[in-house]
Amino acid sequence: MIADAEVPATSQVQALELVLSPERAVQVASEAIRPTRCEWRGCPAELNSWIALQKHLHHHCQQLEASSSQAPFHCQCERCAVRLHDSLSSLLQHITFSHMSRVPLPCPVEGCSEAFTYKQAPTAIPAHLRTDHRFGGSFPTRLPPLRQSRTPKKPPRRALPPLPHDPIPLYTLLLPPVREKHRRAGSTASQTARRGRWKRMSSRAAPPSEASDTDEPESLPFADLDPQASTSYYSEPQNECLEWVAYKAPPEPALQISRPQPMIIPPVREKPPAPSIGYVAFAEKFAQLELAGIIDGTGQWPQDDSERDVEVDARDAKTPGKDKGKGKDKMDTDSPDRAAGPSRARQGGEGG
C-alpha cells in the first residue's frame, strides 16, 4: 500500500516526487481540469472538473428545494429514468450515482487520455498508475507531471525567524534613512566660454575681478555626522522617542472661480402672483379693453380726444415739411377771395 501525502495543485513541475494512496489518486482525478457541460435543463454552464460539476448539480437541487418545499422533487437532468423523488437527500443520491457515474474521471497524469467511470475509479486508477506509469512499491518514485488542478496551490509554510535577544532601538524602526547628498557638478567648458563672451560684448563692463558676481559659488560639502554620536544620544532613556503620532494633511480646497454654478435639475418653477395684488382682475379688465378697441396692444393707456389733438399738433410742429404744406394750403384757400375782391368792388361801383 502506498502512503498518503499532499498533492501540489500545479502541473508545471517536472520530475515530481509524489506518494499517492488509491483514495488520494481518485480525488486528484476528480479535481483535474477537464471541461464538462452541465446536463440540467436550461443550464448552459460548462464546468472545469468532475467535482465542480457535482457541486454545481447539487446547487441546482438546493434551488429546486427552495422554490418548491413540498415533495415530490423533479430531476431535470437529460436522459433521466427516475425523475420523481420524495426528499432532497434522495435526489442528491440519485444525482451522484445515476448521472455523475456516467461522467468519466480522467487519468491524473498530464498527457494521458485514459478515462474511468465513477464506479471503476477506486480500483482502476491505482492499477493504471502502477502498470502504465510505473508508479508503485513502498518507496516514492518519480511520476510525470500531473494535470492542472482546480484548487489553487497552497503557499508553503515557513517557520518564523527567532526574535532578537538584544533590544532594538526605536529610532532604527521609525526614522527613515538619510540619503547622502551629491555634490553639485561644476560648470562645463561651454558654459564658461559663453559667460566670458558676454563680458567682452559689454563695453562699459568693469574689468573682471578675481571674485565676480556672475561666477557660481563653489559648493562646500560638509562632513557627515558621527553615527556613533546619534546612536549614543537616542540610546539614553531620557532621549528615547516613545511615541510617534502622524496626522494626514487635510485636502486643500480647490478654488474654481470661473466655474459656473451648478444647475438645478429640474429647474425651480416661478411662483404665481399672489391673489391679494389684484393681478387676475387687472388681466380680465385689460382683456375687455382690448376687445372693445380702446387699447390697441401697444401697452399705452387710452387718452382723451383733447389730449390726443394736443399731441398731434405738437408732433406736426416738429416737422417743418408739414408746416409749409399747411401755409401753402392756407394761401390757396385765401386766393379765391383775393381774386374775387376787385370784381366785387367793381360790381359795387357800377351798382352805385
mmCIF file of C-alpha atoms in Angstrom:
data_model
loop_
_atom_site.group_PDB
_atom_site.id
_atom_site.type_symbol
_atom_site.label_atom_id
_atom_site.label_comp_id
_atom_site.label_asym_id
_atom_site.label_seq_id
_atom_site.Cartn_x
_atom_site.Cartn_y
_atom_site.Cartn_z
ATOM 1 C CA MET A 1 0.000 0.000 0.000
ATOM 2 C CA ILE A 2 1.238 3.478 -0.864
ATOM 3 C CA ALA A 3 1.257 6.081 1.877
ATOM 4 C CA ASP A 4 -0.898 9.239 1.688
ATOM 5 C CA ALA A 5 0.609 12.696 1.027
ATOM 6 C CA GLU A 6 -0.374 16.187 -0.068
ATOM 7 C CA VAL A 7 -0.520 16.811 -3.821
ATOM 8 C CA PRO A 8 0.536 20.179 -5.285
ATOM 9 C CA ALA A 9 -2.075 21.829 -7.489
ATOM 10 C CA THR A 10 0.149 22.745 -10.436
ATOM 11 C CA SER A 11 1.089 20.568 -13.383
ATOM 12 C CA GLN A 12 4.174 22.506 -14.488
ATOM 13 C CA VAL A 13 6.591 20.747 -12.121
ATOM 14 C CA GLN A 14 8.863 18.300 -13.901
ATOM 15 C CA ALA A 15 10.088 15.062 -12.263
ATOM 16 C CA LEU A 16 7.740 15.431 -9.319
ATOM 17 C CA GLU A 17 8.106 13.077 -6.369
ATOM 18 C CA LEU A 18 4.676 12.076 -5.071
ATOM 19 C CA VAL A 19 3.251 9.448 -2.769
ATOM 20 C CA LEU A 20 -0.416 8.662 -3.522
ATOM 21 C CA SER A 21 -2.959 6.371 -1.933
ATOM 22 C CA PRO A 22 -5.849 4.915 -4.002
ATOM 23 C CA GLU A 23 -8.305 7.336 -2.378
ATOM 24 C CA ARG A 24 -5.994 10.262 -2.973
ATOM 25 C CA ALA A 25 -5.498 9.252 -6.604
ATOM 26 C CA VAL A 26 -9.275 9.316 -7.177
ATOM 27 C CA GLN A 27 -9.511 12.736 -5.526
ATOM 28 C CA VAL A 28 -6.733 14.118 -7.738
ATOM 29 C CA ALA A 29 -8.514 12.728 -10.820
ATOM 30 C CA SER A 30 -11.829 14.333 -9.786
ATOM 31 C CA GLU A 31 -10.144 17.744 -9.379
ATOM 32 C CA ALA A 32 -8.172 17.587 -12.642
ATOM 33 C CA ILE A 33 -9.250 20.237 -15.144
ATOM 34 C CA ARG A 34 -11.402 18.789 -17.908
ATOM 35 C CA PRO A 35 -14.303 20.842 -19.357
ATOM 36 C CA THR A 36 -17.688 19.166 -18.790
ATOM 37 C CA ARG A 37 -21.114 20.538 -19.770
ATOM 38 C CA CYS A 38 -23.980 20.696 -17.278
ATOM 39 C CA GLU A 39 -26.933 18.431 -18.218
ATOM 40 C CA TRP A 40 -29.533 20.314 -16.173
ATOM 41 C CA ARG A 41 -32.425 21.536 -18.292
ATOM 42 C CA GLY A 42 -31.911 25.149 -19.422
ATOM 43 C CA CYS A 43 -28.414 25.500 -17.906
ATOM 44 C CA PRO A 44 -25.640 26.457 -20.398
ATOM 45 C CA ALA A 45 -22.806 26.221 -17.830
ATOM 46 C CA GLU A 46 -19.586 24.360 -18.580
ATOM 47 C CA LEU A 47 -17.637 23.199 -15.525
ATOM 48 C CA ASN A 48 -13.880 22.692 -15.367
ATOM 49 C CA SER A 49 -13.728 19.364 -13.487
ATOM 50 C CA TRP A 50 -15.712 16.374 -12.272
ATOM 51 C CA ILE A 51 -16.000 17.607 -8.680
ATOM 52 C CA ALA A 52 -17.079 21.077 -9.864
ATOM 53 C CA LEU A 53 -19.903 19.517 -11.914
ATOM 54 C CA GLN A 54 -21.078 17.519 -8.900
ATOM 55 C CA LYS A 55 -21.224 20.611 -6.677
ATOM 56 C CA HIS A 56 -22.985 22.526 -9.466
ATOM 57 C CA LEU A 57 -25.728 19.889 -9.789
ATOM 58 C CA HIS A 58 -26.173 19.791 -6.006
ATOM 59 C CA HIS A 59 -26.665 23.565 -6.120
ATOM 60 C CA HIS A 60 -29.433 23.079 -8.708
ATOM 61 C CA CYS A 61 -31.125 20.618 -6.348
ATOM 62 C CA GLN A 62 -30.959 23.068 -3.444
ATOM 63 C CA GLN A 63 -32.511 25.788 -5.587
ATOM 64 C CA LEU A 64 -35.256 23.334 -6.534
ATOM 65 C CA GLU A 65 -35.964 22.712 -2.856
ATOM 66 C CA ALA A 66 -36.093 26.444 -2.130
ATOM 67 C CA SER A 67 -38.590 27.081 -4.944
ATOM 68 C CA SER A 68 -40.875 24.125 -4.085
ATOM 69 C CA SER A 69 -40.529 22.949 -0.494
ATOM 70 C CA GLN A 70 -43.124 20.197 -0.895
ATOM 71 C CA ALA A 71 -42.366 16.765 -2.376
ATOM 72 C CA PRO A 72 -42.012 15.284 -4.915
ATOM 73 C CA PHE A 73 -38.801 16.728 -6.344
ATOM 74 C CA HIS A 74 -38.312 16.511 -10.112
ATOM 75 C CA CYS A 75 -34.896 15.707 -11.551
ATOM 76 C CA GLN A 76 -34.365 17.928 -14.605
ATOM 77 C CA CYS A 77 -31.238 16.244 -15.976
ATOM 78 C CA GLU A 78 -31.276 14.974 -19.540
ATOM 79 C CA ARG A 79 -31.709 11.222 -20.141
ATOM 80 C CA CYS A 80 -33.128 10.613 -16.649
ATOM 81 C CA ALA A 81 -35.159 7.444 -15.990
ATOM 82 C CA VAL A 82 -36.295 8.279 -12.428
ATOM 83 C CA ARG A 83 -37.403 11.905 -12.180
ATOM 84 C CA LEU A 84 -39.627 11.946 -9.068
ATOM 85 C CA HIS A 85 -38.057 11.798 -5.584
ATOM 86 C CA ASP A 86 -39.675 12.164 -2.206
ATOM 87 C CA SER A 87 -36.837 14.101 -0.477
ATOM 88 C CA LEU A 88 -33.791 16.231 -1.212
ATOM 89 C CA SER A 89 -31.347 13.606 0.078
ATOM 90 C CA SER A 90 -32.859 11.039 -2.285
ATOM 91 C CA LEU A 91 -32.441 13.474 -5.194
ATOM 92 C CA LEU A 92 -28.784 14.144 -4.274
ATOM 93 C CA GLN A 93 -28.004 10.417 -4.129
ATOM 94 C CA HIS A 94 -29.733 9.992 -7.477
ATOM 95 C CA ILE A 95 -27.551 12.744 -8.999
ATOM 96 C CA THR A 96 -24.342 11.161 -7.668
ATOM 97 C CA PHE A 97 -24.990 7.509 -8.545
ATOM 98 C CA SER A 98 -27.109 7.888 -11.704
ATOM 99 C CA HIS A 99 -25.796 10.954 -13.525
ATOM 100 C CA MET A 100 -22.307 11.558 -12.144
ATOM 101 C CA SER A 101 -21.430 7.896 -12.625
ATOM 102 C CA ARG A 102 -21.718 8.439 -16.390
ATOM 103 C CA VAL A 103 -19.214 11.331 -16.344
ATOM 104 C CA PRO A 104 -15.717 9.827 -16.848
ATOM 105 C CA LEU A 105 -12.827 10.553 -14.498
ATOM 106 C CA PRO A 106 -9.598 11.339 -16.410
ATOM 107 C CA CYS A 107 -6.207 9.948 -15.527
ATOM 108 C CA PRO A 108 -4.428 12.467 -13.271
ATOM 109 C CA VAL A 109 -1.205 12.231 -15.304
ATOM 110 C CA GLU A 110 -0.669 15.010 -17.856
ATOM 111 C CA GLY A 111 -0.876 13.787 -21.446
ATOM 112 C CA CYS A 112 -2.710 10.515 -20.674
ATOM 113 C CA SER A 113 -6.035 10.054 -22.488
ATOM 114 C CA GLU A 114 -7.400 7.229 -20.302
ATOM 115 C CA ALA A 115 -10.706 7.837 -18.511
ATOM 116 C CA PHE A 116 -12.642 5.762 -15.970
ATOM 117 C CA THR A 117 -16.199 5.673 -14.636
ATOM 118 C CA TYR A 118 -17.036 6.677 -11.096
ATOM 119 C CA LYS A 119 -17.661 3.076 -10.027
ATOM 120 C CA GLN A 120 -14.406 1.793 -11.550
ATOM 121 C CA ALA A 121 -12.196 4.697 -10.393
ATOM 122 C CA PRO A 122 -11.253 3.433 -6.851
ATOM 123 C CA THR A 123 -9.627 0.318 -8.299
ATOM 124 C CA ALA A 124 -8.943 1.186 -11.943
ATOM 125 C CA ILE A 125 -6.982 4.421 -11.399
ATOM 126 C CA PRO A 126 -4.384 2.949 -8.940
ATOM 127 C CA ALA A 127 -3.949 -0.104 -11.184
ATOM 128 C CA HIS A 128 -3.494 2.158 -14.199
ATOM 129 C CA LEU A 129 -0.839 4.187 -12.375
ATOM 130 C CA ARG A 130 1.082 1.043 -11.416
ATOM 131 C CA THR A 131 1.003 -0.626 -14.825
ATOM 132 C CA ASP A 132 1.091 2.188 -17.378
ATOM 133 C CA HIS A 133 3.003 4.871 -15.460
ATOM 134 C CA ARG A 134 5.168 2.527 -13.343
ATOM 135 C CA PHE A 135 4.069 4.072 -10.121
ATOM 136 C CA GLY A 136 4.059 1.634 -7.206
ATOM 137 C CA GLY A 137 6.042 -0.047 -4.480
ATOM 138 C CA SER A 138 6.695 1.001 -0.919
ATOM 139 C CA PHE A 139 9.124 3.853 -1.798
ATOM 140 C CA PRO A 140 8.371 7.129 -3.563
ATOM 141 C CA THR A 141 9.118 7.049 -7.264
ATOM 142 C CA ARG A 142 9.255 9.777 -9.869
ATOM 143 C CA LEU A 143 5.908 10.494 -11.534
ATOM 144 C CA PRO A 144 5.303 12.502 -14.720
ATOM 145 C CA PRO A 145 3.696 15.916 -14.179
ATOM 146 C CA LEU A 146 0.044 15.797 -13.189
ATOM 147 C CA ARG A 147 -2.871 17.621 -14.768
ATOM 148 C CA GLN A 148 -3.602 21.110 -13.619
ATOM 149 C CA SER A 149 -5.956 21.090 -10.643
ATOM 150 C CA ARG A 150 -8.955 23.332 -9.996
ATOM 151 C CA THR A 151 -7.787 24.128 -6.458
ATOM 152 C CA PRO A 152 -5.111 26.791 -6.073
ATOM 153 C CA LYS A 153 -1.721 25.801 -4.801
ATOM 154 C CA LYS A 154 -1.279 26.174 -1.076
ATOM 155 C CA PRO A 155 1.545 28.506 -0.088
ATOM 156 C CA PRO A 156 4.386 26.781 1.738
ATOM 157 C CA ARG A 157 4.525 27.304 5.457
ATOM 158 C CA ARG A 158 7.823 28.579 6.711
ATOM 159 C CA ALA A 159 8.961 28.939 10.284
ATOM 160 C CA LEU A 160 9.240 32.486 11.548
ATOM 161 C CA PRO A 161 12.742 33.730 12.342
ATOM 162 C CA PRO A 162 13.596 33.863 16.045
ATOM 163 C CA LEU A 163 13.250 37.133 17.877
ATOM 164 C CA PRO A 164 16.476 39.024 18.605
ATOM 165 C CA HIS A 165 17.877 38.647 22.096
ATOM 166 C CA ASP A 166 19.048 42.263 22.408
ATOM 167 C CA PRO A 167 16.532 45.139 22.396
ATOM 168 C CA ILE A 168 16.281 47.057 19.137
ATOM 169 C CA PRO A 169 16.382 50.880 19.380
ATOM 170 C CA LEU A 170 13.147 52.509 18.374
ATOM 171 C CA TYR A 171 14.774 55.015 16.012
ATOM 172 C CA THR A 172 16.068 52.200 13.799
ATOM 173 C CA LEU A 173 12.469 51.170 13.085
ATOM 174 C CA LEU A 174 10.754 54.548 12.799
ATOM 175 C CA LEU A 175 13.328 57.001 11.437
ATOM 176 C CA PRO A 176 13.871 56.742 7.674
ATOM 177 C CA PRO A 177 17.446 56.511 6.438
ATOM 178 C CA VAL A 178 19.037 59.766 5.291
ATOM 179 C CA ARG A 179 20.322 59.684 1.734
ATOM 180 C CA GLU A 180 23.712 61.203 1.018
ATOM 181 C CA LYS A 181 23.542 64.485 -0.886
ATOM 182 C CA HIS A 182 25.536 64.512 -4.110
ATOM 183 C CA ARG A 183 27.977 67.301 -4.818
ATOM 184 C CA ARG A 184 26.915 69.881 -7.350
ATOM 185 C CA ALA A 185 28.681 69.457 -10.646
ATOM 186 C CA GLY A 186 30.924 72.321 -11.778
ATOM 187 C CA SER A 187 30.318 74.432 -14.874
ATOM 188 C CA THR A 188 31.284 72.957 -18.201
ATOM 189 C CA ALA A 189 33.743 74.471 -20.704
ATOM 190 C CA SER A 190 30.938 75.694 -22.990
ATOM 191 C CA GLN A 191 29.207 77.500 -20.107
ATOM 192 C CA THR A 192 32.481 79.193 -19.108
ATOM 193 C CA ALA A 193 33.173 80.355 -22.702
ATOM 194 C CA ARG A 194 29.629 81.716 -23.071
ATOM 195 C CA ARG A 195 29.943 83.668 -19.836
ATOM 196 C CA GLY A 196 33.255 85.233 -20.988
ATOM 197 C CA ARG A 197 31.765 86.200 -24.374
ATOM 198 C CA TRP A 198 29.008 88.239 -22.724
ATOM 199 C CA LYS A 199 31.610 90.049 -20.631
ATOM 200 C CA ARG A 200 33.591 91.103 -23.707
ATOM 201 C CA MET A 201 30.478 92.344 -25.536
ATOM 202 C CA SER A 202 29.725 94.872 -22.801
ATOM 203 C CA SER A 203 31.895 97.969 -23.447
ATOM 204 C CA ARG A 204 31.084 99.595 -20.130
ATOM 205 C CA ALA A 205 31.683 96.487 -18.135
ATOM 206 C CA ALA A 206 34.162 96.848 -15.353
ATOM 207 C CA PRO A 207 37.376 94.885 -15.581
ATOM 208 C CA PRO A 208 36.802 91.382 -14.334
ATOM 209 C CA SER A 209 37.894 90.863 -10.801
ATOM 210 C CA GLU A 210 39.007 87.745 -9.121
ATOM 211 C CA ALA A 211 35.646 87.220 -7.401
ATOM 212 C CA SER A 212 32.906 88.140 -9.894
ATOM 213 C CA ASP A 213 29.201 88.048 -9.096
ATOM 214 C CA THR A 214 28.433 86.074 -12.240
ATOM 215 C CA ASP A 215 30.642 83.216 -11.179
ATOM 216 C CA GLU A 216 28.760 80.455 -9.446
ATOM 217 C CA PRO A 217 29.803 79.923 -5.850
ATOM 218 C CA GLU A 218 31.563 76.725 -5.188
ATOM 219 C CA SER A 219 29.651 74.156 -3.185
ATOM 220 C CA LEU A 220 31.032 73.489 0.245
ATOM 221 C CA PRO A 221 30.408 69.882 1.213
ATOM 222 C CA PHE A 222 30.104 69.207 4.911
ATOM 223 C CA ALA A 223 31.259 66.088 6.604
ATOM 224 C CA ASP A 224 28.671 63.535 7.652
ATOM 225 C CA LEU A 225 27.523 63.481 11.225
ATOM 226 C CA ASP A 226 29.025 60.958 13.519
ATOM 227 C CA PRO A 227 26.648 57.950 13.532
ATOM 228 C CA GLN A 228 28.015 56.823 16.861
ATOM 229 C CA ALA A 229 27.106 60.143 18.435
ATOM 230 C CA SER A 230 23.485 59.927 17.243
ATOM 231 C CA THR A 231 23.281 56.322 18.369
ATOM 232 C CA SER A 232 24.520 57.168 21.821
ATOM 233 C CA TYR A 233 22.114 60.120 22.009
ATOM 234 C CA TYR A 234 18.994 58.078 21.256
ATOM 235 C CA SER A 235 20.165 55.179 23.380
ATOM 236 C CA GLU A 236 19.784 57.260 26.529
ATOM 237 C CA PRO A 237 16.408 56.744 28.249
ATOM 238 C CA GLN A 238 15.593 60.448 28.526
ATOM 239 C CA ASN A 239 16.150 60.992 24.770
ATOM 240 C CA GLU A 240 14.275 57.951 23.520
ATOM 241 C CA CYS A 241 11.180 58.655 21.427
ATOM 242 C CA LEU A 242 8.402 56.550 22.900
ATOM 243 C CA GLU A 243 5.503 57.524 20.669
ATOM 244 C CA TRP A 244 5.088 58.770 17.122
ATOM 245 C CA VAL A 245 1.847 60.420 16.071
ATOM 246 C CA ALA A 246 1.238 61.020 12.363
ATOM 247 C CA TYR A 247 -1.672 63.073 11.032
ATOM 248 C CA LYS A 248 -2.857 63.170 7.467
ATOM 249 C CA ALA A 249 -2.831 66.664 6.000
ATOM 250 C CA PRO A 250 -6.333 67.923 5.144
ATOM 251 C CA PRO A 251 -7.005 68.367 1.436
ATOM 252 C CA GLU A 252 -6.680 71.908 0.146
ATOM 253 C CA PRO A 253 -9.935 73.410 -1.147
ATOM 254 C CA ALA A 254 -9.984 73.742 -4.908
ATOM 255 C CA LEU A 255 -10.731 77.344 -5.905
ATOM 256 C CA GLN A 256 -12.614 77.340 -9.189
ATOM 257 C CA ILE A 257 -13.822 80.895 -9.518
ATOM 258 C CA SER A 258 -14.583 80.780 -13.246
ATOM 259 C CA ARG A 259 -16.649 77.647 -12.948
ATOM 260 C CA PRO A 260 -20.409 78.246 -13.421
ATOM 261 C CA GLN A 261 -22.813 77.496 -10.673
ATOM 262 C CA PRO A 262 -24.301 74.006 -10.677
ATOM 263 C CA MET A 263 -27.607 73.716 -12.498
ATOM 264 C CA ILE A 264 -30.644 72.602 -10.550
ATOM 265 C CA ILE A 265 -32.476 69.750 -12.234
ATOM 266 C CA PRO A 266 -35.441 70.115 -12.547
ATOM 267 C CA PRO A 267 -35.360 73.943 -12.684
ATOM 268 C CA VAL A 268 -37.122 75.894 -9.966
ATOM 269 C CA ARG A 269 -40.587 76.931 -11.110
ATOM 270 C CA GLU A 270 -41.700 80.555 -10.841
ATOM 271 C CA LYS A 271 -44.274 81.198 -8.151
ATOM 272 C CA PRO A 272 -47.628 82.541 -9.414
ATOM 273 C CA PRO A 273 -48.511 86.069 -8.228
ATOM 274 C CA ALA A 274 -50.500 86.293 -5.035
ATOM 275 C CA PRO A 275 -54.252 86.954 -5.456
ATOM 276 C CA SER A 276 -54.037 89.850 -2.995
ATOM 277 C CA ILE A 277 -52.272 92.133 -5.512
ATOM 278 C CA GLY A 278 -55.262 92.014 -7.894
ATOM 279 C CA TYR A 279 -53.355 90.726 -10.912
ATOM 280 C CA VAL A 280 -56.186 88.420 -12.038
ATOM 281 C CA ALA A 281 -58.784 91.216 -12.002
ATOM 282 C CA PHE A 282 -56.390 93.567 -13.830
ATOM 283 C CA ALA A 283 -55.762 90.966 -16.543
ATOM 284 C CA GLU A 284 -59.503 90.464 -17.089
ATOM 285 C CA LYS A 285 -60.097 94.243 -17.299
ATOM 286 C CA PHE A 286 -57.199 94.642 -19.767
ATOM 287 C CA ALA A 287 -58.640 91.889 -21.969
ATOM 288 C CA GLN A 288 -62.032 93.627 -22.019
ATOM 289 C CA LEU A 289 -60.402 96.917 -23.084
ATOM 290 C CA GLU A 290 -58.615 95.167 -25.923
ATOM 291 C CA LEU A 291 -61.848 93.594 -27.132
ATOM 292 C CA ALA A 292 -63.555 96.998 -27.033
ATOM 293 C CA GLY A 293 -60.788 98.536 -29.193
ATOM 294 C CA ILE A 294 -59.792 101.076 -26.585
ATOM 295 C CA ILE A 295 -56.324 99.549 -26.253
ATOM 296 C CA ASP A 296 -54.522 98.606 -29.450
ATOM 297 C CA GLY A 297 -51.921 96.368 -27.848
ATOM 298 C CA THR A 298 -49.099 98.967 -27.734
ATOM 299 C CA GLY A 299 -49.083 98.954 -23.964
ATOM 300 C CA GLN A 300 -50.170 102.624 -23.609
ATOM 301 C CA TRP A 301 -53.148 103.705 -21.540
ATOM 302 C CA PRO A 302 -56.046 105.317 -23.540
ATOM 303 C CA GLN A 303 -56.230 109.159 -23.601
ATOM 304 C CA ASP A 304 -58.996 111.748 -24.144
ATOM 305 C CA ASP A 305 -59.625 113.409 -27.546
ATOM 306 C CA SER A 306 -58.300 116.788 -26.378
ATOM 307 C CA GLU A 307 -55.057 115.283 -25.174
ATOM 308 C CA ARG A 308 -54.715 113.337 -28.436
ATOM 309 C CA ASP A 309 -55.184 116.560 -30.504
ATOM 310 C CA VAL A 310 -52.541 118.368 -28.449
ATOM 311 C CA GLU A 311 -50.087 115.573 -29.102
ATOM 312 C CA VAL A 312 -50.853 115.622 -32.840
ATOM 313 C CA ASP A 313 -50.291 119.403 -33.037
ATOM 314 C CA ALA A 314 -47.033 119.107 -31.150
ATOM 315 C CA ARG A 315 -45.879 116.348 -33.479
ATOM 316 C CA ASP A 316 -46.797 118.401 -36.562
ATOM 317 C CA ALA A 317 -44.946 121.436 -35.222
ATOM 318 C CA LYS A 318 -41.738 119.433 -35.020
ATOM 319 C CA THR A 319 -41.914 118.513 -38.754
ATOM 320 C CA PRO A 320 -41.250 121.656 -40.997
ATOM 321 C CA GLY A 321 -42.499 119.991 -44.184
ATOM 322 C CA LYS A 322 -45.984 119.756 -42.861
ATOM 323 C CA ASP A 323 -45.951 123.455 -41.783
ATOM 324 C CA LYS A 324 -45.040 124.597 -45.308
ATOM 325 C CA GLY A 325 -47.760 122.459 -46.723
ATOM 326 C CA LYS A 326 -50.250 123.948 -44.324
ATOM 327 C CA GLY A 327 -49.183 127.511 -45.274
ATOM 328 C CA LYS A 328 -49.491 126.752 -48.958
ATOM 329 C CA ASP A 329 -52.890 125.245 -48.417
ATOM 330 C CA LYS A 330 -53.904 128.343 -46.493
ATOM 331 C CA MET A 331 -52.711 130.598 -49.297
ATOM 332 C CA ASP A 332 -54.571 128.507 -51.789
ATOM 333 C CA THR A 333 -57.738 128.820 -49.798
ATOM 334 C CA ASP A 334 -57.288 132.584 -49.500
ATOM 335 C CA SER A 335 -56.530 133.201 -53.204
ATOM 336 C CA PRO A 336 -60.142 132.888 -54.460
ATOM 337 C CA ASP A 337 -61.233 135.590 -52.034
ATOM 338 C CA ARG A 338 -58.443 137.885 -53.149
ATOM 339 C CA ALA A 339 -59.240 137.314 -56.808
ATOM 340 C CA ALA A 340 -62.866 137.947 -56.196
ATOM 341 C CA GLY A 341 -62.177 141.144 -54.236
ATOM 342 C CA PRO A 342 -61.721 143.633 -57.199
ATOM 343 C CA SER A 343 -64.575 142.229 -59.125
ATOM 344 C CA ARG A 344 -66.830 142.586 -56.150
ATOM 345 C CA ALA A 345 -65.601 146.169 -55.709
ATOM 346 C CA ARG A 346 -66.155 146.879 -59.370
ATOM 347 C CA GLN A 347 -69.596 145.439 -59.167
ATOM 348 C CA GLY A 348 -70.314 147.617 -56.191
ATOM 349 C CA GLY A 349 -69.208 150.793 -58.062
ATOM 350 C CA GLU A 350 -71.331 150.025 -61.002
ATOM 351 C CA GLY A 351 -74.209 149.438 -58.806
ATOM 352 C CA GLY A 352 -73.672 152.763 -57.110
#
